[in-house]
CSV table of C-alpha atoms in Angstrom, one decimal:
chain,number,residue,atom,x,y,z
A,1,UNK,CA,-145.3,-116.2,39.4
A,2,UNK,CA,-143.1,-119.6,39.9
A,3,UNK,CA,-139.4,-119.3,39.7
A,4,UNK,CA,-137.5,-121.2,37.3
A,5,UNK,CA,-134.3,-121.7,35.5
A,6,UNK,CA,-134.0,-121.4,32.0
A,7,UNK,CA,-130.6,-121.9,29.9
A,8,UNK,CA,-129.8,-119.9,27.1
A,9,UNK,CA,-127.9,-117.3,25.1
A,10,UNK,CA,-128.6,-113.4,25.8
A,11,UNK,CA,-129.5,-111.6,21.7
A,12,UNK,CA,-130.2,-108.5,22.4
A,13,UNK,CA,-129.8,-105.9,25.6
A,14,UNK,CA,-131.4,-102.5,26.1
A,15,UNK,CA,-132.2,-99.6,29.0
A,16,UNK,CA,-135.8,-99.5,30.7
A,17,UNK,CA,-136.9,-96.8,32.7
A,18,UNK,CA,-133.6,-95.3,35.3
A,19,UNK,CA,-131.6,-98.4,36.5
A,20,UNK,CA,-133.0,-101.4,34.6
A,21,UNK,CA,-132.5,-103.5,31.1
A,22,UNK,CA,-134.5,-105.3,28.9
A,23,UNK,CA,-133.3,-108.9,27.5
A,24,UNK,CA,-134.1,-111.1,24.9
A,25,UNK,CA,-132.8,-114.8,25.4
A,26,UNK,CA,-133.0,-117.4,23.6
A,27,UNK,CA,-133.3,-120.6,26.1
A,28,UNK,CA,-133.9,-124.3,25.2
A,29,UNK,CA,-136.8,-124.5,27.4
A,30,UNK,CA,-139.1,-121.8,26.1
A,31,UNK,CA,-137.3,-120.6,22.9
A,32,UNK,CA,-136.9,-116.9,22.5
A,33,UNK,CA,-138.0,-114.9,25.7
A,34,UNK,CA,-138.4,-111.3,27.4
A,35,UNK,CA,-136.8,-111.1,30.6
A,36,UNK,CA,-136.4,-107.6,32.9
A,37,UNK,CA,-133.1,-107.1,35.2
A,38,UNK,CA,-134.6,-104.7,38.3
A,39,UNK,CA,-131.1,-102.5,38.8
A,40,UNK,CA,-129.0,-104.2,36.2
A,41,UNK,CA,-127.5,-101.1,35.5
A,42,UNK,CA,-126.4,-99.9,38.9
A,43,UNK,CA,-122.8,-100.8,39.1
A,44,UNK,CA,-123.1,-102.6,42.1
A,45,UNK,CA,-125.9,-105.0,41.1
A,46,UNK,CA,-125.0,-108.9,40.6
A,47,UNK,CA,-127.0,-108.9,37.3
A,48,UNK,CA,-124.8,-106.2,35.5
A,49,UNK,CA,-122.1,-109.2,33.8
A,50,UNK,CA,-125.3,-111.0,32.7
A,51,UNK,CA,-127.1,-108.5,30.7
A,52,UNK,CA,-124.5,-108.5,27.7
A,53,UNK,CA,-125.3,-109.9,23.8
A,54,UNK,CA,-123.0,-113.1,23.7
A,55,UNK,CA,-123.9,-114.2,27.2
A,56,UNK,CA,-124.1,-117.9,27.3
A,57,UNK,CA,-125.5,-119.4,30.7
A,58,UNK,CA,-128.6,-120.1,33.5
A,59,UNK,CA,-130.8,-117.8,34.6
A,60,UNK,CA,-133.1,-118.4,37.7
A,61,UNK,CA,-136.3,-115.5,36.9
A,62,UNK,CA,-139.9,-115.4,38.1
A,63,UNK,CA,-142.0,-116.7,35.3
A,64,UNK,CA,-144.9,-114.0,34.5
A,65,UNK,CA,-147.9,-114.2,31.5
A,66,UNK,CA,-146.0,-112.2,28.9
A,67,UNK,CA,-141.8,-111.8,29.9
A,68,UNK,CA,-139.3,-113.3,33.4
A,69,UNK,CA,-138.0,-111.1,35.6
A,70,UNK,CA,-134.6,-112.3,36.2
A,71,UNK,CA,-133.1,-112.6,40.2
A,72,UNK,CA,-130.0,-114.4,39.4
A,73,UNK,CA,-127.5,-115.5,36.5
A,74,UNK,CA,-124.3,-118.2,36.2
A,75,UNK,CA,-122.7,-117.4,33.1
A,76,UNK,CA,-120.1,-119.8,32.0
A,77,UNK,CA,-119.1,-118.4,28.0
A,78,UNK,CA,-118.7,-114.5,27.8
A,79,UNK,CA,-117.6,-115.1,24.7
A,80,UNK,CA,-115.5,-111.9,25.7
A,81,UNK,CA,-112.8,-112.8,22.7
A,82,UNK,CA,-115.6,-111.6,20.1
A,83,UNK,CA,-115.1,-108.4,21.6
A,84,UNK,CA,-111.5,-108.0,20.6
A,85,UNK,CA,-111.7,-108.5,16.6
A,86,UNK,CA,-114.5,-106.1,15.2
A,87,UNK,CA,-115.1,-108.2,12.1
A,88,UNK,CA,-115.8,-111.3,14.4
A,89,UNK,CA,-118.3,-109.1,16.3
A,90,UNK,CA,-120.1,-107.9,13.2
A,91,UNK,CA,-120.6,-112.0,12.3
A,92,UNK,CA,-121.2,-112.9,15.9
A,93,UNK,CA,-123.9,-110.0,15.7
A,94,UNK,CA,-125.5,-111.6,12.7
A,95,UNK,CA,-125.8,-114.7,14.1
A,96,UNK,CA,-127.6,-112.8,17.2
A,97,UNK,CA,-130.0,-111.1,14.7
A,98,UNK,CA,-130.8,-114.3,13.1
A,99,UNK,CA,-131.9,-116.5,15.5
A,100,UNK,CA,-133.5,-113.6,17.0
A,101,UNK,CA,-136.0,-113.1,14.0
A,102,UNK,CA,-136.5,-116.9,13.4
A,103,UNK,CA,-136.5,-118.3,17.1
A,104,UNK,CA,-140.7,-118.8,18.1
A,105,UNK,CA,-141.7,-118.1,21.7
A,106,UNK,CA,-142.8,-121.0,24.0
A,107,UNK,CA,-141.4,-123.6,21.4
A,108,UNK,CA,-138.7,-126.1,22.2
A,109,UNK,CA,-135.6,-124.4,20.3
A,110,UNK,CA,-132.8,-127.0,21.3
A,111,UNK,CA,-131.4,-127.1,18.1
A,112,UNK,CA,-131.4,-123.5,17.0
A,113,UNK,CA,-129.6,-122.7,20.5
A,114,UNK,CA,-127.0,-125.5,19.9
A,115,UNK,CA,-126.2,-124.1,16.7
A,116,UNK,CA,-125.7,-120.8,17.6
A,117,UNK,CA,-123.3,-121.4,20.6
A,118,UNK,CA,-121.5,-123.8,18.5
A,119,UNK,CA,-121.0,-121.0,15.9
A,120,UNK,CA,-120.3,-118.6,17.9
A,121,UNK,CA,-117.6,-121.2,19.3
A,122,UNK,CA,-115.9,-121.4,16.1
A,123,UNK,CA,-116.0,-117.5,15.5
A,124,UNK,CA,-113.7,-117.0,18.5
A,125,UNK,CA,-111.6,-119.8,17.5
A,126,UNK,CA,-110.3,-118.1,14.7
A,127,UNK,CA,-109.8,-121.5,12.7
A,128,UNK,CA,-112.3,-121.0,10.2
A,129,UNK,CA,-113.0,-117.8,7.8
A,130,UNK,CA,-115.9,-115.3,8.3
A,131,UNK,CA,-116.9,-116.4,4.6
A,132,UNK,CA,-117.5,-120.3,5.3
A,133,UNK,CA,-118.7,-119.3,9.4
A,134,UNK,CA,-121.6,-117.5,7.6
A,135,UNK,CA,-122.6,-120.2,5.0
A,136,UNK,CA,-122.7,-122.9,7.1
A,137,UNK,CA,-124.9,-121.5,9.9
A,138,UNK,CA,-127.2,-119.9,7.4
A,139,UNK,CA,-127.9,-123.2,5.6
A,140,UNK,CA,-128.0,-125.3,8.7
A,141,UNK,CA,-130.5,-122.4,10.1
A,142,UNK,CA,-132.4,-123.2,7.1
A,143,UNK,CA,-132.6,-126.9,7.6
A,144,UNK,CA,-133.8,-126.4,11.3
A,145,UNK,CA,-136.5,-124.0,9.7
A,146,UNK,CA,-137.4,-126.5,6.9
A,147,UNK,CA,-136.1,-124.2,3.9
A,148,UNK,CA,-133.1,-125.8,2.6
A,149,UNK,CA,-132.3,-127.0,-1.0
A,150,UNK,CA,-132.8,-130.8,-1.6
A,151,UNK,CA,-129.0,-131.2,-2.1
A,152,UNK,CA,-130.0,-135.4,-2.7
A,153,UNK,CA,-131.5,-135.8,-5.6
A,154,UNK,CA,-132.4,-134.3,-8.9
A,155,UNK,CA,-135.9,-132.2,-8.5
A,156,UNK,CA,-137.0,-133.9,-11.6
A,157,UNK,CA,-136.0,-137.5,-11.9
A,158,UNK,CA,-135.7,-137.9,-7.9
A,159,UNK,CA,-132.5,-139.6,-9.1
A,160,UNK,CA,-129.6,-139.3,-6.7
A,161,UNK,CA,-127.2,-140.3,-9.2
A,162,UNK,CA,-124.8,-137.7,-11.9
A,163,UNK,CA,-126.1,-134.5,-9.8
A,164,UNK,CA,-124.7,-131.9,-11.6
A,165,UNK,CA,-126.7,-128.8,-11.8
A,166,UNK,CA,-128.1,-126.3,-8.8
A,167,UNK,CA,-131.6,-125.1,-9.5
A,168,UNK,CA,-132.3,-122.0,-7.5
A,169,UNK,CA,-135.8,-122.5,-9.7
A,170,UNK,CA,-136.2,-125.8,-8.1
A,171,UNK,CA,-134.9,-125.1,-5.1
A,172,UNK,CA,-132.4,-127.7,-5.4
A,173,UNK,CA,-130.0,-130.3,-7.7
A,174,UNK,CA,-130.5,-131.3,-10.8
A,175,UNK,CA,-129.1,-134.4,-13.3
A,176,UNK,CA,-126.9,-134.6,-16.0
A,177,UNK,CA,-129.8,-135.9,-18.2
A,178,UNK,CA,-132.8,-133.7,-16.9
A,179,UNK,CA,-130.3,-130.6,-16.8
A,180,UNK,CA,-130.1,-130.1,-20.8
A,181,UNK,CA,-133.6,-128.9,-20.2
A,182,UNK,CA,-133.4,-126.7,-17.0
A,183,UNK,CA,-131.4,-124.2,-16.5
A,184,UNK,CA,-129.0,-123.9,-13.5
A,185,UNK,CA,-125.5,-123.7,-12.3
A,186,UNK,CA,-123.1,-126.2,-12.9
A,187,UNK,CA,-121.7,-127.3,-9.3
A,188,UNK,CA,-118.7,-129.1,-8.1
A,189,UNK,CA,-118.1,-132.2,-6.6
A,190,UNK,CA,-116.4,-131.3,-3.7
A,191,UNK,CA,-119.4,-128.2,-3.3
A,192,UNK,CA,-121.7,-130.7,-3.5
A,193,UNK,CA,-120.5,-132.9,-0.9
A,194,UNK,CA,-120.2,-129.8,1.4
A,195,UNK,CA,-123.3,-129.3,1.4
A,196,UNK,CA,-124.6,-132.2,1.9
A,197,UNK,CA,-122.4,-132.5,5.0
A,198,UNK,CA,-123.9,-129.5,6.5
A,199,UNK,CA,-127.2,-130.7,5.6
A,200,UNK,CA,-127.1,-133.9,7.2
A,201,UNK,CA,-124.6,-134.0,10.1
A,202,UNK,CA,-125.5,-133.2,13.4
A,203,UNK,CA,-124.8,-129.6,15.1
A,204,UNK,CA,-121.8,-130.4,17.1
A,205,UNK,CA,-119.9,-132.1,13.8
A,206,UNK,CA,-120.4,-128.6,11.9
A,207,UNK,CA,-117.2,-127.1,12.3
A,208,UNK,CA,-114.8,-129.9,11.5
A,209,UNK,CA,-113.7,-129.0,8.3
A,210,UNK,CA,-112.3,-125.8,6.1
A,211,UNK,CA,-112.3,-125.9,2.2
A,212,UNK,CA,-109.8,-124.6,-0.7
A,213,UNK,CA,-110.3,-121.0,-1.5
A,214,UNK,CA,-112.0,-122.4,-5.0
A,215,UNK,CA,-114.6,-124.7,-3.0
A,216,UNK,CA,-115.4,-122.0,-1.2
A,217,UNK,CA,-116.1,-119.2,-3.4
A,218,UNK,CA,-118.5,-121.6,-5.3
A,219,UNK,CA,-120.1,-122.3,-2.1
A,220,UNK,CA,-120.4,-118.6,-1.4
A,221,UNK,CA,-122.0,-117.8,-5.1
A,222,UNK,CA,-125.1,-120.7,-4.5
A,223,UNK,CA,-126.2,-119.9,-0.9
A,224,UNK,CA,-125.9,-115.9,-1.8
A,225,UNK,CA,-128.1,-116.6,-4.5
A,226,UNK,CA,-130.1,-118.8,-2.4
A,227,UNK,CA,-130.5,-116.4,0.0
A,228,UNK,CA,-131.0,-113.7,-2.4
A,229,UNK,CA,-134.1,-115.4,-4.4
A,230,UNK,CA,-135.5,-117.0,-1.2
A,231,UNK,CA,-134.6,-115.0,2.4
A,232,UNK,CA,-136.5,-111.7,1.8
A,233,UNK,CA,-135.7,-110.5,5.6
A,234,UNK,CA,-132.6,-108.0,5.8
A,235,UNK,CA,-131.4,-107.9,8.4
A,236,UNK,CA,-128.9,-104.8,10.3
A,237,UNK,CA,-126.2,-106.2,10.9
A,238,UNK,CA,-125.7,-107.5,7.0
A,239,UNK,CA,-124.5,-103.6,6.1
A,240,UNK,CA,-121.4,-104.2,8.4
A,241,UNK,CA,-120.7,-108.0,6.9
């Protein structure tokens, strides 16, 4: 076994055996990995801060066929605000679980690691609502996974002009002309441009903007049925959203 260091966030934590723990991180060098503490759960041992959900950091571990075994950690986000609101921690949870279930082992998973520490950034700053938090991470986890709507230009035509209509059908927008004969939702402007903007910019220009309550809700509507028609995965933490 060769040591290494890996960066990365810690998604889940649980007990193995007397005195150890069990961690799933997801790292930018190897996307999402098993690694084993030895002691972390004596109170003495330098590894107990480390094992925690939320844990943002590097972690120097021997590198074996199937898991790491971790020997030391340098944590520099806690994220130990999360801990203080319980609805933030319910979202911050989600957004755990998620990249969890999508993350692929022994893949480069920069971007899926970027946007989940950048989310979970905004959470604790408490300038954005749980409502918009949620919508943009899930559609920007669908572009990075290739399952977004074409919010560009219609599905029919391929115009990009007079979008008007969202097709959850067609998995995407839809023209004034071609939309007398599909059916779909009649979309805002501003909801248009929205997401587009989360579509196209890059991870670390995501949470630069909030929207009117109206913008929002219509926002809210089209990914949840998105999601609905599309994301057959439930996932735990969704009962406490």
């Amino acid at each position: 076994m060769g040591l290494v260091t890996i960066t990365g966030i810690v998604l889940s934590s649980s007990d193995v055996g007397e005195f150890d723990k069990r961690l799933v991180i997801l790292t930018r060098e190897a996307g999402r990995v098993t690694a084993f503490a030895k002691g972390a759960r004596r109170p003495n041992n330098s590894l107990v801060a480390a094992c925690s959900p939320f844990c943002f950091g590097t972690f120097e571990a021997f590198e074996g066929k199937n898991s790491y075994h971790l020997s030391r950690a340098n944590i520099s986000n806690y994220f130990r605000d999360l801990a203080t609101d319980y609805d933030k921690v319910c979202l911050g949870s989600y957004f755990l679980e998620v990249a969890d279930f999508r993350a692929v082992e022994g893949v480069d998973e920069t971007p899926r690691l970027a946007l989940l520490y950048q989310s979970l950034k905004a959470l604790e700053s408490g300038k954005f609502t749980n409502r918009l938090l949620r919508n943009i991470y899930d559609l920007k986890t669908w572009v990075i996974d290739g399952e977004y709507p074409n919010v560009f230009q219609c599905m029919k035509c391929k115009t990009t002009e007079n979008l008007k209509l969202f097709s959850i059908k067609h998995h995407g927008m839809i023209c004034s002309s071609c939309g007398e004969l599909e059916s779909g939702v009649e979309i805002s402007n501003s909801t248009l441009y929205t997401m587009q903007f989360i579509v196209s910019s890059k991870i670390e220009k995501l949470y630069t903007f909030v929207l009117n309550e109206e913008t929002e809700e219509e926002l809210t509507r089209i990914l949840a049925s998105y999601r609905l028609n599309y994301m057959s995965h439930k996932y735990k933490s969704e009962e406490f959203l």
